[in-house]
Amino acid sequence: MKNTIEGFGENVFGLPVMEAHLSAPTFASLKRTIDTGSMLDASIADEVAEAMKIWAMEKGATHYTHWFQPLTGATAEKHDSFIFPDFKDGIVTHFSGNELIQGEPDASSFPSGGLRATFEARGYTGWDPTSPAFIKYADAGAATLCIPTVFCGYNGEALDKKTPLLRSMKVLSEQSIRLGKLFGIDCGETMAKATLGAEQEYFLIDQDLVAARPDILQTGRTLFGRSAVKHQQLDDHYFGAIKPRVAVFMADLDAELWKAGVPSKTRHNEVCPGQFEMAPVFETLNVAVDHNMISMEIIKTIAEKHGFTCLLHEKPFAGVNGSGKHNNWSIVGPDGKNWLQPGDNPHENAKFMTLVVALMKAVDIHADLLRATVATAGNDHRLGANEAPPAIVSIFLGDQLTDVIEQIEAGGASRSTDGGSIHLGVDLLPKLPRGNTDRNRTSPFAFVGNRFEFRALGSNQSPAGANIVINTIVAEALDEICTQVEASLAEGKEFNAALQDVLAEMIKKHKRILFNGDGYTEGWLEEAARRGLPNLVTTEDALEAINTQKAKDLFSKYGVLSNEELESRYNIYVEAYKTLIGIEAGTALEIAKTIIIPAVVTAITEYSAVPAVASITQEMSTLLEKTIAGIAGLEAAEDPAAEIVAMNELRVSVDALEGLVPADLWPMPTYSEMLLV
Ligand code: ADP
Ligand code: MG
């Protein structure tokens, strides 16, 4: 009887492989570093490197690379082979501890946002032993050992997304351990770990059709295109039977993901035809982030193999749903338990409620920062467009948990729906419905039974940014709670009473962040404005949150990002946004001038000979004039905001022409061909 997935983790230098390939003391030392975040003992590096090399070469690898995540949002690698001359006209293979621990790629072509002067082009990569090395196979069978690393400048300044992510995990752990101690949980140096399950949406489009769409090729989305007559209105795609060609792709995808150690779990059709989702089982945050980056790459590669192009863009097609990435986040305490799982006894429940209140405070104070982490040109098309959460960040707790929160706020005074009231640390919580998922899906930050789900991430984004912020702001809130409770205890107050007072106070201050209703309504926009919650609609507005004293104070206080590191990120994201909109504008112009207009002219010429179609000919001529004017308007646009308006205007006349020009003359594949074929 078969009761295992063959090949799972086959390409990963994970714990079982390490244990088999390393001496017992070396394995123990490395495992301690992984579990506790303690400094790596450099003296074991040579042995680990040699074992990794032998394992990798047995799997066909000839090269290794430090694999890192620069601020472009993608991943980067520079390959080195294992060979070394033996100075007797032959070679030996070689991979030293130093080569494992540190690399020095030329950093000059990666964005530094002003962090690094051009004469100081050096950058350093440093091994992250907490995320396992893996082998990547290119199509031709070429295998490369990929070693997850951080990427820093000469003075240790972070030039990547992993460095601040690891720093933020450390501060979250420190404050969680501190909270644990108040609750009598002391597990020595074992870390608390944030966990992440990232649900990944994507589109699959036939490769041959994409080849004839320069907009998709250059920008990842369609800049023109008339909505298909039948698309998602019938809601017949969501969770529908998976078509055979896609099912075969998905089987192949899972096999590859599993080999890479990604615990891919669910797969299904999404709302829009051609749209799908993959969700892995959650893992320790930094490993889950690495795995999401690997997954995005593998989905694209496997799609190519099956004649598809995978679109990870947040809004590849106007008028139908775009793609997001749900960020399921929780904390596993040093005791190994999920601290966002409501407990079985009053004591555990008090800890659970403490975390919920910490989240409320964190999200209320830093709603703008959370919004900034999902601010990209692609995501602007989704947020607030009645398909994804609004740009206003609020928290959904559900009715029962909200009721408990209100009881704590009322200070245990007798007011409640079912007779009694909750006394923290004394009473049991009412049974919260398990898997209490927010079915209306309109809340950006929802409690879903045993974790919080941040639903505003774009499908194409690295999850690192959002989680750096979540970890840091929750750490800040826990810090404040612990500081206040510790002070009360020092004054001789009883623990539960002290905690009750601190939480009640915080709830009063921050309950405006709670919203259980429909986030898509006009009424909520007005209500949120009354509550003073920020509604940052565009990327340009949202990114300003990174550039505030509040953000600088937060990140520097906890050592997650220095002021300079934060500024550099702001500069990079603002610049990237401008560049991207500029590329879209340039591509739209080129397509309109060189592809659309010639086709329309041909159609008009052919129709001109037939008086019976004179009215259509006239309509096409009018739209052609509008298109020419639209081109002039786009050419005159000087900043991203103006470019976006002009692109939309140009699109209106082009899309109208698509509805008039004979199908065989229309020069690009249509929405219906791409989405339904
Ligand atoms: P849904 O679509 O209902 O949100 P999915 O199964 O598609 O459910 O995705 C849920 C995600 O949440 C999965 O990746 C799952 O592993 C993850 N998850 C479950 N528990 C936790 C947890 N404690 N911490 C982080 N993620 C979790
Ligand atoms: Mg979900």
JSON list of N, CA, C and O and ligand atoms in Angstrom, two decimals, residues 193-200 238-239 263 265-268 270 277-284 326-332 338-341 435 437-439 441 448 450-453 455, ligand 1:
[
{"chain": "A", "resi": 193, "resn": "LYS", "atom": "N", "xyz": [7.78, 31.56, 16.33]},
{"chain": "A", "resi": 193, "resn": "LYS", "atom": "CA", "xyz": [7.92, 31.71, 14.88]},
{"chain": "A", "resi": 193, "resn": "LYS", "atom": "C", "xyz": [6.62, 32.14, 14.24]},
{"chain": "A", "resi": 193, "resn": "LYS", "atom": "O", "xyz": [5.57, 31.55, 14.47]},
{"chain": "A", "resi": 194, "resn": "ALA", "atom": "N", "xyz": [6.73, 33.16, 13.41]},
{"chain": "A", "resi": 194, "resn": "ALA", "atom": "CA", "xyz": [5.58, 33.54, 12.60]},
{"chain": "A", "resi": 194, "resn": "ALA", "atom": "C", "xyz": [5.40, 32.47, 11.52]},
{"chain": "A", "resi": 194, "resn": "ALA", "atom": "O", "xyz": [6.38, 31.89, 11.05]},
{"chain": "A", "resi": 195, "resn": "THR", "atom": "N", "xyz": [4.14, 32.19, 11.17]},
{"chain": "A", "resi": 195, "resn": "THR", "atom": "CA", "xyz": [3.88, 31.21, 10.12]},
{"chain": "A", "resi": 195, "resn": "THR", "atom": "C", "xyz": [3.13, 31.89, 8.97]},
{"chain": "A", "resi": 195, "resn": "THR", "atom": "O", "xyz": [2.42, 32.87, 9.17]},
{"chain": "A", "resi": 196, "resn": "LEU", "atom": "N", "xyz": [3.30, 31.34, 7.79]},
{"chain": "A", "resi": 196, "resn": "LEU", "atom": "CA", "xyz": [2.63, 31.91, 6.61]},
{"chain": "A", "resi": 196, "resn": "LEU", "atom": "C", "xyz": [2.13, 30.80, 5.69]},
{"chain": "A", "resi": 196, "resn": "LEU", "atom": "O", "xyz": [2.85, 29.86, 5.38]},
{"chain": "A", "resi": 197, "resn": "GLY", "atom": "N", "xyz": [0.89, 30.93, 5.27]},
{"chain": "A", "resi": 197, "resn": "GLY", "atom": "CA", "xyz": [0.36, 30.12, 4.17]},
{"chain": "A", "resi": 197, "resn": "GLY", "atom": "C", "xyz": [-0.07, 31.10, 3.09]},
{"chain": "A", "resi": 197, "resn": "GLY", "atom": "O", "xyz": [-0.98, 31.90, 3.31]},
{"chain": "A", "resi": 198, "resn": "ALA", "atom": "N", "xyz": [0.59, 31.09, 1.94]},
{"chain": "A", "resi": 198, "resn": "ALA", "atom": "CA", "xyz": [0.31, 32.08, 0.90]},
{"chain": "A", "resi": 198, "resn": "ALA", "atom": "C", "xyz": [-0.48, 31.44, -0.24]},
{"chain": "A", "resi": 198, "resn": "ALA", "atom": "O", "xyz": [0.04, 30.61, -0.96]},
{"chain": "A", "resi": 199, "resn": "GLU", "atom": "N", "xyz": [-1.74, 31.82, -0.37]},
{"chain": "A", "resi": 199, "resn": "GLU", "atom": "CA", "xyz": [-2.57, 31.31, -1.47]},
{"chain": "A", "resi": 199, "resn": "GLU", "atom": "C", "xyz": [-2.21, 32.10, -2.72]},
{"chain": "A", "resi": 199, "resn": "GLU", "atom": "O", "xyz": [-2.21, 33.32, -2.71]},
{"chain": "A", "resi": 200, "resn": "GLN", "atom": "N", "xyz": [-1.93, 31.38, -3.80]},
{"chain": "A", "resi": 200, "resn": "GLN", "atom": "CA", "xyz": [-1.40, 32.03, -5.01]},
{"chain": "A", "resi": 200, "resn": "GLN", "atom": "C", "xyz": [-2.37, 31.89, -6.17]},
{"chain": "A", "resi": 200, "resn": "GLN", "atom": "O", "xyz": [-2.67, 30.79, -6.61]},
{"chain": "A", "resi": 238, "resn": "TYR", "atom": "N", "xyz": [-15.70, 29.08, -11.09]},
{"chain": "A", "resi": 238, "resn": "TYR", "atom": "CA", "xyz": [-15.20, 28.95, -9.72]},
{"chain": "A", "resi": 238, "resn": "TYR", "atom": "C", "xyz": [-15.46, 27.54, -9.19]},
{"chain": "A", "resi": 238, "resn": "TYR", "atom": "O", "xyz": [-16.59, 27.07, -9.16]},
{"chain": "A", "resi": 239, "resn": "PHE", "atom": "N", "xyz": [-14.40, 26.86, -8.78]},
{"chain": "A", "resi": 239, "resn": "PHE", "atom": "CA", "xyz": [-14.50, 25.50, -8.24]},
{"chain": "A", "resi": 239, "resn": "PHE", "atom": "C", "xyz": [-15.11, 24.51, -9.24]},
{"chain": "A", "resi": 239, "resn": "PHE", "atom": "O", "xyz": [-15.51, 23.42, -8.86]},
{"chain": "A", "resi": 263, "resn": "PRO", "atom": "N", "xyz": [5.07, 22.42, 0.09]},
{"chain": "A", "resi": 263, "resn": "PRO", "atom": "CA", "xyz": [3.95, 21.52, 0.42]},
{"chain": "A", "resi": 263, "resn": "PRO", "atom": "C", "xyz": [2.64, 21.96, -0.22]},
{"chain": "A", "resi": 263, "resn": "PRO", "atom": "O", "xyz": [1.67, 22.27, 0.47]},
{"chain": "A", "resi": 265, "resn": "LYS", "atom": "N", "xyz": [-0.88, 22.10, -1.51]},
{"chain": "A", "resi": 265, "resn": "LYS", "atom": "CA", "xyz": [-1.97, 21.33, -0.93]},
{"chain": "A", "resi": 265, "resn": "LYS", "atom": "C", "xyz": [-3.26, 21.41, -1.75]},
{"chain": "A", "resi": 265, "resn": "LYS", "atom": "O", "xyz": [-3.81, 20.41, -2.13]},
{"chain": "A", "resi": 266, "resn": "THR", "atom": "N", "xyz": [-3.74, 22.63, -2.01]},
{"chain": "A", "resi": 266, "resn": "THR", "atom": "CA", "xyz": [-5.01, 22.73, -2.73]},
{"chain": "A", "resi": 266, "resn": "THR", "atom": "C", "xyz": [-4.80, 23.33, -4.12]},
{"chain": "A", "resi": 266, "resn": "THR", "atom": "O", "xyz": [-3.87, 24.11, -4.35]},
{"chain": "A", "resi": 267, "resn": "ARG", "atom": "N", "xyz": [-5.67, 22.95, -5.03]},
{"chain": "A", "resi": 267, "resn": "ARG", "atom": "CA", "xyz": [-5.65, 23.52, -6.38]},
{"chain": "A", "resi": 267, "resn": "ARG", "atom": "C", "xyz": [-7.08, 23.59, -6.86]},
{"chain": "A", "resi": 267, "resn": "ARG", "atom": "O", "xyz": [-7.86, 22.67, -6.65]},
{"chain": "A", "resi": 268, "resn": "HIS", "atom": "N", "xyz": [-7.44, 24.70, -7.46]},
{"chain": "A", "resi": 268, "resn": "HIS", "atom": "CA", "xyz": [-8.80, 24.79, -7.98]},
{"chain": "A", "resi": 268, "resn": "HIS", "atom": "C", "xyz": [-8.93, 25.91, -9.00]},
{"chain": "A", "resi": 268, "resn": "HIS", "atom": "O", "xyz": [-8.06, 26.77, -9.13]},
{"chain": "A", "resi": 270, "resn": "GLU", "atom": "N", "xyz": [-10.41, 29.37, -10.30]},
{"chain": "A", "resi": 270, "resn": "GLU", "atom": "CA", "xyz": [-10.82, 30.60, -9.61]},
{"chain": "A", "resi": 270, "resn": "GLU", "atom": "C", "xyz": [-12.05, 31.19, -10.30]},
{"chain": "A", "resi": 270, "resn": "GLU", "atom": "O", "xyz": [-12.63, 30.59, -11.18]},
{"chain": "A", "resi": 277, "resn": "GLU", "atom": "N", "xyz": [-5.90, 28.70, -8.69]},
{"chain": "A", "resi": 277, "resn": "GLU", "atom": "CA", "xyz": [-5.21, 28.99, -7.43]},
{"chain": "A", "resi": 277, "resn": "GLU", "atom": "C", "xyz": [-4.47, 27.76, -6.93]},
{"chain": "A", "resi": 277, "resn": "GLU", "atom": "O", "xyz": [-4.92, 26.63, -7.08]},
{"chain": "A", "resi": 278, "resn": "MET", "atom": "N", "xyz": [-3.32, 28.01, -6.30]},
{"chain": "A", "resi": 278, "resn": "MET", "atom": "CA", "xyz": [-2.56, 26.97, -5.62]},
{"chain": "A", "resi": 278, "resn": "MET", "atom": "C", "xyz": [-2.33, 27.46, -4.19]},
{"chain": "A", "resi": 278, "resn": "MET", "atom": "O", "xyz": [-1.96, 28.61, -3.98]},
{"chain": "A", "resi": 279, "resn": "ALA", "atom": "N", "xyz": [-2.57, 26.60, -3.20]},
{"chain": "A", "resi": 279, "resn": "ALA", "atom": "CA", "xyz": [-2.24, 26.98, -1.83]},
{"chain": "A", "resi": 279, "resn": "ALA", "atom": "C", "xyz": [-1.43, 25.87, -1.17]},
{"chain": "A", "resi": 279, "resn": "ALA", "atom": "O", "xyz": [-1.80, 24.70, -1.24]},
{"chain": "A", "resi": 280, "resn": "PRO", "atom": "N", "xyz": [-0.30, 26.24, -0.57]},
{"chain": "A", "resi": 280, "resn": "PRO", "atom": "CA", "xyz": [0.51, 25.26, 0.14]},
{"chain": "A", "resi": 280, "resn": "PRO", "atom": "C", "xyz": [0.06, 25.17, 1.60]},
{"chain": "A", "resi": 280, "resn": "PRO", "atom": "O", "xyz": [-0.67, 26.03, 2.08]},
{"chain": "A", "resi": 281, "resn": "VAL", "atom": "N", "xyz": [0.52, 24.15, 2.30]},
{"chain": "A", "resi": 281, "resn": "VAL", "atom": "CA", "xyz": [0.35, 24.11, 3.75]},
{"chain": "A", "resi": 281, "resn": "VAL", "atom": "C", "xyz": [1.29, 25.17, 4.33]},
{"chain": "A", "resi": 281, "resn": "VAL", "atom": "O", "xyz": [2.40, 25.36, 3.83]},
{"chain": "A", "resi": 282, "resn": "PHE", "atom": "N", "xyz": [0.83, 25.83, 5.38]},
{"chain": "A", "resi": 282, "resn": "PHE", "atom": "CA", "xyz": [1.65, 26.90, 5.96]},
{"chain": "A", "resi": 282, "resn": "PHE", "atom": "C", "xyz": [2.97, 26.37, 6.52]},
{"chain": "A", "resi": 282, "resn": "PHE", "atom": "O", "xyz": [3.07, 25.21, 6.90]},
{"chain": "A", "resi": 283, "resn": "GLU", "atom": "N", "xyz": [3.96, 27.26, 6.57]},
{"chain": "A", "resi": 283, "resn": "GLU", "atom": "CA", "xyz": [5.29, 26.92, 7.08]},
{"chain": "A", "resi": 283, "resn": "GLU", "atom": "C", "xyz": [5.83, 28.11, 7.86]},
{"chain": "A", "resi": 283, "resn": "GLU", "atom": "O", "xyz": [5.24, 29.19, 7.86]},
{"chain": "A", "resi": 284, "resn": "THR", "atom": "N", "xyz": [6.99, 27.93, 8.49]},
{"chain": "A", "resi": 284, "resn": "THR", "atom": "CA", "xyz": [7.67, 29.05, 9.12]},
{"chain": "A", "resi": 284, "resn": "THR", "atom": "C", "xyz": [7.82, 30.16, 8.08]},
{"chain": "A", "resi": 284, "resn": "THR", "atom": "O", "xyz": [8.16, 29.91, 6.92]},
{"chain": "A", "resi": 326, "resn": "HIS", "atom": "N", "xyz": [-3.51, 35.64, -0.92]},
{"chain": "A", "resi": 326, "resn": "HIS", "atom": "CA", "xyz": [-3.95, 35.75, 0.48]},
{"chain": "A", "resi": 326, "resn": "HIS", "atom": "C", "xyz": [-2.83, 35.33, 1.41]},
{"chain": "A", "resi": 326, "resn": "HIS", "atom": "O", "xyz": [-2.21, 34.29, 1.23]},
{"chain": "A", "resi": 327, "resn": "ASN", "atom": "N", "xyz": [-2.59, 36.19, 2.40]},
{"chain": "A", "resi": 327, "resn": "ASN", "atom": "CA", "xyz": [-1.45, 36.03, 3.30]},
{"chain": "A", "resi": 327, "resn": "ASN", "atom": "C", "xyz": [-1.97, 35.57, 4.67]},
{"chain": "A", "resi": 327, "resn": "ASN", "atom": "O", "xyz": [-2.41, 36.36, 5.47]},
{"chain": "A", "resi": 328, "resn": "ASN", "atom": "N", "xyz": [-1.94, 34.24, 4.88]},
{"chain": "A", "resi": 328, "resn": "ASN", "atom": "CA", "xyz": [-2.42, 33.68, 6.15]},
{"chain": "A", "resi": 328, "resn": "ASN", "atom": "C", "xyz": [-1.29, 33.66, 7.15]},
{"chain": "A", "resi": 328, "resn": "ASN", "atom": "O", "xyz": [-0.29, 32.96, 6.97]},
{"chain": "A", "resi": 329, "resn": "TRP", "atom": "N", "xyz": [-1.45, 34.43, 8.23]},
{"chain": "A", "resi": 329, "resn": "TRP", "atom": "CA", "xyz": [-0.35, 34.67, 9.15]},
{"chain": "A", "resi": 329, "resn": "TRP", "atom": "C", "xyz": [-0.73, 34.28, 10.58]},
{"chain": "A", "resi": 329, "resn": "TRP", "atom": "O", "xyz": [-1.85, 34.54, 11.01]},
{"chain": "A", "resi": 330, "resn": "SER", "atom": "N", "xyz": [0.20, 33.66, 11.27]},
{"chain": "A", "resi": 330, "resn": "SER", "atom": "CA", "xyz": [-0.03, 33.37, 12.69]},
{"chain": "A", "resi": 330, "resn": "SER", "atom": "C", "xyz": [1.31, 33.31, 13.42]},
{"chain": "A", "resi": 330, "resn": "SER", "atom": "O", "xyz": [2.36, 33.53, 12.82]},
{"chain": "A", "resi": 331, "resn": "ILE", "atom": "N", "xyz": [1.24, 33.04, 14.74]},
{"chain": "A", "resi": 331, "resn": "ILE", "atom": "CA", "xyz": [2.47, 32.88, 15.52]},
{"chain": "A", "resi": 331, "resn": "ILE", "atom": "C", "xyz": [2.43, 31.53, 16.22]},
{"chain": "A", "resi": 331, "resn": "ILE", "atom": "O", "xyz": [1.46, 31.22, 16.92]},
{"chain": "A", "resi": 332, "resn": "VAL", "atom": "N", "xyz": [3.48, 30.75, 16.02]},
{"chain": "A", "resi": 332, "resn": "VAL", "atom": "CA", "xyz": [3.67, 29.56, 16.83]},
{"chain": "A", "resi": 332, "resn": "VAL", "atom": "C", "xyz": [4.59, 29.98, 17.97]},
{"chain": "A", "resi": 332, "resn": "VAL", "atom": "O", "xyz": [5.71, 30.45, 17.74]},
{"chain": "A", "resi": 338, "resn": "ASN", "atom": "N", "xyz": [0.04, 27.10, 18.33]},
{"chain": "A", "resi": 338, "resn": "ASN", "atom": "CA", "xyz": [-0.46, 28.26, 17.59]},
{"chain": "A", "resi": 338, "resn": "ASN", "atom": "C", "xyz": [-1.16, 29.21, 18.55]},
{"chain": "A", "resi": 338, "resn": "ASN", "atom": "O", "xyz": [-2.21, 28.89, 19.10]},
{"chain": "A", "resi": 339, "resn": "TRP", "atom": "N", "xyz": [-0.60, 30.38, 18.75]},
{"chain": "A", "resi": 339, "resn": "TRP", "atom": "CA", "xyz": [-1.13, 31.32, 19.73]},
{"chain": "A", "resi": 339, "resn": "TRP", "atom": "C", "xyz": [-2.36, 32.07, 19.23]},
{"chain": "A", "resi": 339, "resn": "TRP", "atom": "O", "xyz": [-2.95, 32.84, 19.97]},
{"chain": "A", "resi": 340, "resn": "LEU", "atom": "N", "xyz": [-2.71, 31.88, 17.99]},
{"chain": "A", "resi": 340, "resn": "LEU", "atom": "CA", "xyz": [-3.96, 32.50, 17.52]},
{"chain": "A", "resi": 340, "resn": "LEU", "atom": "C", "xyz": [-5.09, 31.47, 17.46]},
{"chain": "A", "resi": 340, "resn": "LEU", "atom": "O", "xyz": [-6.15, 31.73, 16.89]},
{"chain": "A", "resi": 341, "resn": "GLN", "atom": "N", "xyz": [-4.85, 30.32, 18.05]},
{"chain": "A", "resi": 341, "resn": "GLN", "atom": "CA", "xyz": [-5.90, 29.31, 18.16]},
{"chain": "A", "resi": 341, "resn": "GLN", "atom": "C", "xyz": [-6.55, 29.54, 19.52]},
{"chain": "A", "resi": 341, "resn": "GLN", "atom": "O", "xyz": [-5.88, 29.47, 20.55]},
{"chain": "A", "resi": 435, "resn": "GLY", "atom": "N", "xyz": [-12.66, 27.33, 12.01]},
{"chain": "A", "resi": 435, "resn": "GLY", "atom": "CA", "xyz": [-12.55, 27.70, 10.60]},
{"chain": "A", "resi": 435, "resn": "GLY", "atom": "C", "xyz": [-13.56, 28.79, 10.29]},
{"chain": "A", "resi": 435, "resn": "GLY", "atom": "O", "xyz": [-14.23, 28.79, 9.26]},
{"chain": "A", "resi": 437, "resn": "THR", "atom": "N", "xyz": [-14.38, 31.29, 8.82]},
{"chain": "A", "resi": 437, "resn": "THR", "atom": "CA", "xyz": [-13.90, 32.14, 7.73]},
{"chain": "A", "resi": 437, "resn": "THR", "atom": "C", "xyz": [-14.92, 33.19, 7.36]},
{"chain": "A", "resi": 437, "resn": "THR", "atom": "O", "xyz": [-16.12, 32.96, 7.42]},
{"chain": "A", "resi": 438, "resn": "ASP", "atom": "N", "xyz": [-14.41, 34.30, 7.00]},
{"chain": "A", "resi": 438, "resn": "ASP", "atom": "CA", "xyz": [-15.24, 35.43, 6.64]},
{"chain": "A", "resi": 438, "resn": "ASP", "atom": "C", "xyz": [-15.73, 35.20, 5.22]},
{"chain": "A", "resi": 438, "resn": "ASP", "atom": "O", "xyz": [-15.03, 35.46, 4.26]},
{"chain": "A", "resi": 439, "resn": "ARG", "atom": "N", "xyz": [-16.94, 34.70, 5.10]},
{"chain": "A", "resi": 439, "resn": "ARG", "atom": "CA", "xyz": [-17.42, 34.28, 3.78]},
{"chain": "A", "resi": 439, "resn": "ARG", "atom": "C", "xyz": [-17.63, 35.45, 2.83]},
{"chain": "A", "resi": 439, "resn": "ARG", "atom": "O", "xyz": [-17.61, 35.27, 1.62]},
{"chain": "A", "resi": 441, "resn": "ARG", "atom": "N", "xyz": [-15.69, 37.86, 2.31]},
{"chain": "A", "resi": 441, "resn": "ARG", "atom": "CA", "xyz": [-14.41, 38.08, 1.62]},
{"chain": "A", "resi": 441, "resn": "ARG", "atom": "C", "xyz": [-14.09, 39.53, 1.31]},
{"chain": "A", "resi": 441, "resn": "ARG", "atom": "O", "xyz": [-13.25, 39.80, 0.48]},
{"chain": "A", "resi": 448, "resn": "VAL", "atom": "N", "xyz": [-9.60, 34.29, 10.82]},
{"chain": "A", "resi": 448, "resn": "VAL", "atom": "CA", "xyz": [-10.26, 33.14, 10.21]},
{"chain": "A", "resi": 448, "resn": "VAL", "atom": "C", "xyz": [-10.05, 31.89, 11.07]},
{"chain": "A", "resi": 448, "resn": "VAL", "atom": "O", "xyz": [-9.59, 30.86, 10.60]},
{"chain": "A", "resi": 450, "resn": "ASN", "atom": "N", "xyz": [-8.02, 30.57, 13.28]},
{"chain": "A", "resi": 450, "resn": "ASN", "atom": "CA", "xyz": [-6.76, 30.29, 13.97]},
{"chain": "A", "resi": 450, "resn": "ASN", "atom": "C", "xyz": [-5.59, 31.09, 13.39]},
{"chain": "A", "resi": 450, "resn": "ASN", "atom": "O", "xyz": [-4.44, 30.77, 13.59]},
{"chain": "A", "resi": 451, "resn": "ARG", "atom": "N", "xyz": [-5.92, 32.12, 12.65]},
{"chain": "A", "resi": 451, "resn": "ARG", "atom": "CA", "xyz": [-4.90, 32.93, 11.99]},
{"chain": "A", "resi": 451, "resn": "ARG", "atom": "C", "xyz": [-5.56, 34.20, 11.46]},
{"chain": "A", "resi": 451, "resn": "ARG", "atom": "O", "xyz": [-6.79, 34.29, 11.41]},
{"chain": "A", "resi": 452, "resn": "PHE", "atom": "N", "xyz": [-4.75, 35.16, 11.06]},
{"chain": "A", "resi": 452, "resn": "PHE", "atom": "CA", "xyz": [-5.27, 36.32, 10.37]},
{"chain": "A", "resi": 452, "resn": "PHE", "atom": "C", "xyz": [-4.92, 36.21, 8.90]},
{"chain": "A", "resi": 452, "resn": "PHE", "atom": "O", "xyz": [-3.82, 35.78, 8.54]},
{"chain": "A", "resi": 453, "resn": "GLU", "atom": "N", "xyz": [-5.85, 36.64, 8.07]},
{"chain": "A", "resi": 453, "resn": "GLU", "atom": "CA", "xyz": [-5.63, 36.55, 6.64]},
{"chain": "A", "resi": 453, "resn": "GLU", "atom": "C", "xyz": [-5.62, 37.97, 6.07]},
{"chain": "A", "resi": 453, "resn": "GLU", "atom": "O", "xyz": [-6.64, 38.66, 6.10]},
{"chain": "A", "resi": 455, "resn": "ARG", "atom": "N", "xyz": [-5.67, 40.03, 2.94]},
{"chain": "A", "resi": 455, "resn": "ARG", "atom": "CA", "xyz": [-6.11, 39.63, 1.60]},
{"chain": "A", "resi": 455, "resn": "ARG", "atom": "C", "xyz": [-5.81, 40.65, 0.53]},
{"chain": "A", "resi": 455, "resn": "ARG", "atom": "O", "xyz": [-6.38, 40.59, -0.57]},
{"chain": "B", "resi": 1, "resn": "ADP", "atom": "P1", "xyz": [-9.33, 29.49, 2.18]},
{"chain": "B", "resi": 1, "resn": "ADP", "atom": "O1", "xyz": [-9.42, 29.62, 0.68]},
{"chain": "B", "resi": 1, "resn": "ADP", "atom": "O2", "xyz": [-10.59, 29.10, 2.86]},
{"chain": "B", "resi": 1, "resn": "ADP", "atom": "O3", "xyz": [-8.71, 30.69, 2.82]},
{"chain": "B", "resi": 1, "resn": "ADP", "atom": "P2", "xyz": [-7.11, 27.66, 1.74]},
{"chain": "B", "resi": 1, "resn": "ADP", "atom": "O4", "xyz": [-7.01, 26.24, 2.15]},
{"chain": "B", "resi": 1, "resn": "ADP", "atom": "O5", "xyz": [-7.12, 27.96, 0.27]},
{"chain": "B", "resi": 1, "resn": "ADP", "atom": "O6", "xyz": [-8.38, 28.27, 2.50]},
{"chain": "B", "resi": 1, "resn": "ADP", "atom": "O7", "xyz": [-5.89, 28.47, 2.34]},
{"chain": "B", "resi": 1, "resn": "ADP", "atom": "C1", "xyz": [-5.67, 28.58, 3.69]},
{"chain": "B", "resi": 1, "resn": "ADP", "atom": "C2", "xyz": [-4.20, 28.80, 3.92]},
{"chain": "B", "resi": 1, "resn": "ADP", "atom": "O8", "xyz": [-4.00, 29.14, 5.30]},
{"chain": "B", "resi": 1, "resn": "ADP", "atom": "C3", "xyz": [-3.37, 27.55, 3.66]},
{"chain": "B", "resi": 1, "resn": "ADP", "atom": "O9", "xyz": [-2.17, 27.91, 3.05]},
{"chain": "B", "resi": 1, "resn": "ADP", "atom": "C4", "xyz": [-3.14, 27.05, 5.07]},
{"chain": "B", "resi": 1, "resn": "ADP", "atom": "O10", "xyz": [-2.00, 26.22, 5.21]},
{"chain": "B", "resi": 1, "resn": "ADP", "atom": "C5", "xyz": [-2.95, 28.36, 5.79]},
{"chain": "B", "resi": 1, "resn": "ADP", "atom": "N1", "xyz": [-2.97, 28.23, 7.26]},
{"chain": "B", "resi": 1, "resn": "ADP", "atom": "C6", "xyz": [-3.69, 27.40, 8.04]},
{"chain": "B", "resi": 1, "resn": "ADP", "atom": "N2", "xyz": [-3.33, 27.52, 9.33]},
{"chain": "B", "resi": 1, "resn": "ADP", "atom": "C7", "xyz": [-2.35, 28.46, 9.39]},
{"chain": "B", "resi": 1, "resn": "ADP", "atom": "C8", "xyz": [-1.55, 29.03, 10.43]},
{"chain": "B", "resi": 1, "resn": "ADP", "atom": "N3", "xyz": [-1.67, 28.66, 11.68]},
{"chain": "B", "resi": 1, "resn": "ADP", "atom": "N4", "xyz": [-0.63, 29.97, 10.08]},
{"chain": "B", "resi": 1, "resn": "ADP", "atom": "C9", "xyz": [-0.50, 30.36, 8.80]},
{"chain": "B", "resi": 1, "resn": "ADP", "atom": "N5", "xyz": [-1.22, 29.86, 7.80]},
{"chain": "B", "resi": 1, "resn": "ADP", "atom": "C10", "xyz": [-2.13, 28.93, 8.07]}
]
